[in-house]
Amino acid sequence: ADVDAKVQREVLDRCEALHASLMPLNEKFRGPLSKHSDRGTSLPFVFLVGNHSSGKSSFINYVMGRKVQTAGVAPTDDCFTVIAPGPT
């Protein structure tokens, strides 16, 4: 099912507002956000963090509706994972 254009615009507007509100903190603490990191994409980005074995991978798998991340008691990765749409 396609997302209603009005809802999509509202989500993107809120993402842009969140990005704008984070930039002063990013600049103050010399964070990783580029000054133009909100350009060039229409996809919202989510940064999911949490303690070891707190359910981050299980949450991603649940939201995606399929196994995307390996979940387990032992640490399964020590890097960032980017999940993006691919060919359908």
PDB file of C-alpha atoms in Angstrom:
ATOM      1  CA  ALA A   1       0.000   0.000   0.000  1.00  0.00           C
ATOM      2  CA  ASP A   2       1.283   3.427  -0.944  1.00  0.00           C
ATOM      3  CA  VAL A   3       1.753   6.006   1.782  1.00  0.00           C
ATOM      4  CA  ASP A   4      -0.565   8.993   1.507  1.00  0.00           C
ATOM      5  CA  ALA A   5       1.425  11.951   0.095  1.00  0.00           C
ATOM      6  CA  LYS A   6       0.204  14.223   2.904  1.00  0.00           C
ATOM      7  CA  VAL A   7       1.399  11.768   5.566  1.00  0.00           C
ATOM      8  CA  GLN A   8       4.710  11.303   3.777  1.00  0.00           C
ATOM      9  CA  ARG A   9       5.234  15.083   3.616  1.00  0.00           C
ATOM     10  CA  GLU A  10       4.419  15.412   7.319  1.00  0.00           C
ATOM     11  CA  VAL A  11       6.943  12.692   8.226  1.00  0.00           C
ATOM     12  CA  LEU A  12       9.631  14.339   6.082  1.00  0.00           C
ATOM     13  CA  ASP A  13       8.848  17.782   7.552  1.00  0.00           C
ATOM     14  CA  ARG A  14       9.185  16.399  11.069  1.00  0.00           C
ATOM     15  CA  CYS A  15      12.477  14.703  10.161  1.00  0.00           C
ATOM     16  CA  GLU A  16      13.788  17.995   8.788  1.00  0.00           C
ATOM     17  CA  ALA A  17      12.673  19.818  11.965  1.00  0.00           C
ATOM     18  CA  LEU A  18      14.396  17.189  14.127  1.00  0.00           C
ATOM     19  CA  HIS A  19      17.564  17.500  12.050  1.00  0.00           C
ATOM     20  CA  ALA A  20      17.499  21.298  12.434  1.00  0.00           C
ATOM     21  CA  SER A  21      17.041  20.985  16.189  1.00  0.00           C
ATOM     22  CA  LEU A  22      20.015  18.588  16.470  1.00  0.00           C
ATOM     23  CA  MET A  23      22.455  20.678  14.450  1.00  0.00           C
ATOM     24  CA  PRO A  24      23.312  23.147  17.270  1.00  0.00           C
ATOM     25  CA  LEU A  25      24.240  20.220  19.540  1.00  0.00           C
ATOM     26  CA  ASN A  26      26.149  18.580  16.711  1.00  0.00           C
ATOM     27  CA  GLU A  27      28.166  21.741  16.130  1.00  0.00           C
ATOM     28  CA  LYS A  28      28.734  22.351  19.863  1.00  0.00           C
ATOM     29  CA  PHE A  29      30.116  18.853  20.391  1.00  0.00           C
ATOM     30  CA  ARG A  30      31.698  18.522  16.939  1.00  0.00           C
ATOM     31  CA  GLY A  31      29.404  15.635  16.068  1.00  0.00           C
ATOM     32  CA  PRO A  32      29.244  13.561  12.900  1.00  0.00           C
ATOM     33  CA  LEU A  33      26.320  15.269  11.139  1.00  0.00           C
ATOM     34  CA  SER A  34      27.290  17.058   7.967  1.00  0.00           C
ATOM     35  CA  LYS A  35      25.890  20.546   7.503  1.00  0.00           C
ATOM     36  CA  HIS A  36      24.079  19.246   4.429  1.00  0.00           C
ATOM     37  CA  SER A  37      23.253  15.739   5.640  1.00  0.00           C
ATOM     38  CA  ASP A  38      19.538  16.405   5.188  1.00  0.00           C
ATOM     39  CA  ARG A  39      19.903  16.862   1.425  1.00  0.00           C
ATOM     40  CA  GLY A  40      20.006  14.270  -1.308  1.00  0.00           C
ATOM     41  CA  THR A  41      17.625  11.767   0.204  1.00  0.00           C
ATOM     42  CA  SER A  42      13.924  11.435   0.787  1.00  0.00           C
ATOM     43  CA  LEU A  43      14.335   8.639   3.301  1.00  0.00           C
ATOM     44  CA  PRO A  44      14.170   9.246   7.032  1.00  0.00           C
ATOM     45  CA  PHE A  45      17.169   7.930   8.917  1.00  0.00           C
ATOM     46  CA  VAL A  46      16.929   6.201  12.280  1.00  0.00           C
ATOM     47  CA  PHE A  47      19.855   5.760  14.632  1.00  0.00           C
ATOM     48  CA  LEU A  48      19.090   2.947  17.064  1.00  0.00           C
ATOM     49  CA  VAL A  49      21.300   2.638  20.130  1.00  0.00           C
ATOM     50  CA  GLY A  50      21.040   0.645  23.319  1.00  0.00           C
ATOM     51  CA  ASN A  51      22.841  -1.521  25.805  1.00  0.00           C
ATOM     52  CA  HIS A  52      24.282  -4.900  24.876  1.00  0.00           C
ATOM     53  CA  SER A  53      21.545  -7.510  24.413  1.00  0.00           C
ATOM     54  CA  SER A  54      18.719  -5.004  24.888  1.00  0.00           C
ATOM     55  CA  GLY A  55      16.725  -6.114  21.833  1.00  0.00           C
ATOM     56  CA  LYS A  56      17.913  -3.709  19.117  1.00  0.00           C
ATOM     57  CA  SER A  57      18.341  -6.410  16.462  1.00  0.00           C
ATOM     58  CA  SER A  58      15.100  -8.134  17.463  1.00  0.00           C
ATOM     59  CA  PHE A  59      13.305  -4.791  17.220  1.00  0.00           C
ATOM     60  CA  ILE A  60      14.685  -4.169  13.716  1.00  0.00           C
ATOM     61  CA  ASN A  61      13.690  -7.684  12.637  1.00  0.00           C
ATOM     62  CA  TYR A  62      10.182  -7.155  14.017  1.00  0.00           C
ATOM     63  CA  VAL A  63       9.724  -3.780  12.308  1.00  0.00           C
ATOM     64  CA  MET A  64      11.069  -5.090   8.996  1.00  0.00           C
ATOM     65  CA  GLY A  65       8.930  -8.208   9.188  1.00  0.00           C
ATOM     66  CA  ARG A  66      11.880 -10.463   8.384  1.00  0.00           C
ATOM     67  CA  LYS A  67      15.312 -11.415   9.702  1.00  0.00           C
ATOM     68  CA  VAL A  68      17.644  -8.569   8.787  1.00  0.00           C
ATOM     69  CA  GLN A  69      19.901  -8.494  11.842  1.00  0.00           C
ATOM     70  CA  THR A  70      21.399 -11.463  13.671  1.00  0.00           C
ATOM     71  CA  ALA A  71      20.022 -11.549  17.202  1.00  0.00           C
ATOM     72  CA  GLY A  72      21.563 -13.396  20.111  1.00  0.00           C
ATOM     73  CA  VAL A  73      22.915 -13.213  23.637  1.00  0.00           C
ATOM     74  CA  ALA A  74      26.547 -12.780  22.540  1.00  0.00           C
ATOM     75  CA  PRO A  75      27.530  -9.570  20.698  1.00  0.00           C
ATOM     76  CA  THR A  76      26.796 -10.112  17.013  1.00  0.00           C
ATOM     77  CA  ASP A  77      28.500  -7.071  15.476  1.00  0.00           C
ATOM     78  CA  ASP A  78      30.649  -4.117  16.383  1.00  0.00           C
ATOM     79  CA  CYS A  79      29.872  -1.717  13.568  1.00  0.00           C
ATOM     80  CA  PHE A  80      27.088   0.303  12.008  1.00  0.00           C
ATOM     81  CA  THR A  81      24.531  -1.365   9.777  1.00  0.00           C
ATOM     82  CA  VAL A  82      22.741   0.586   7.061  1.00  0.00           C
ATOM     83  CA  ILE A  83      19.436  -0.849   5.914  1.00  0.00           C
ATOM     84  CA  ALA A  84      18.168   0.677   2.687  1.00  0.00           C
ATOM     85  CA  PRO A  85      15.633  -0.275   0.047  1.00  0.00           C
ATOM     86  CA  GLY A  86      16.870  -2.323  -2.846  1.00  0.00           C
ATOM     87  CA  PRO A  87      15.422  -3.725  -6.049  1.00  0.00           C
ATOM     88  CA  THR A  88      11.877  -5.014  -5.680  1.00  0.00           C
TER      89      THR A  88
END
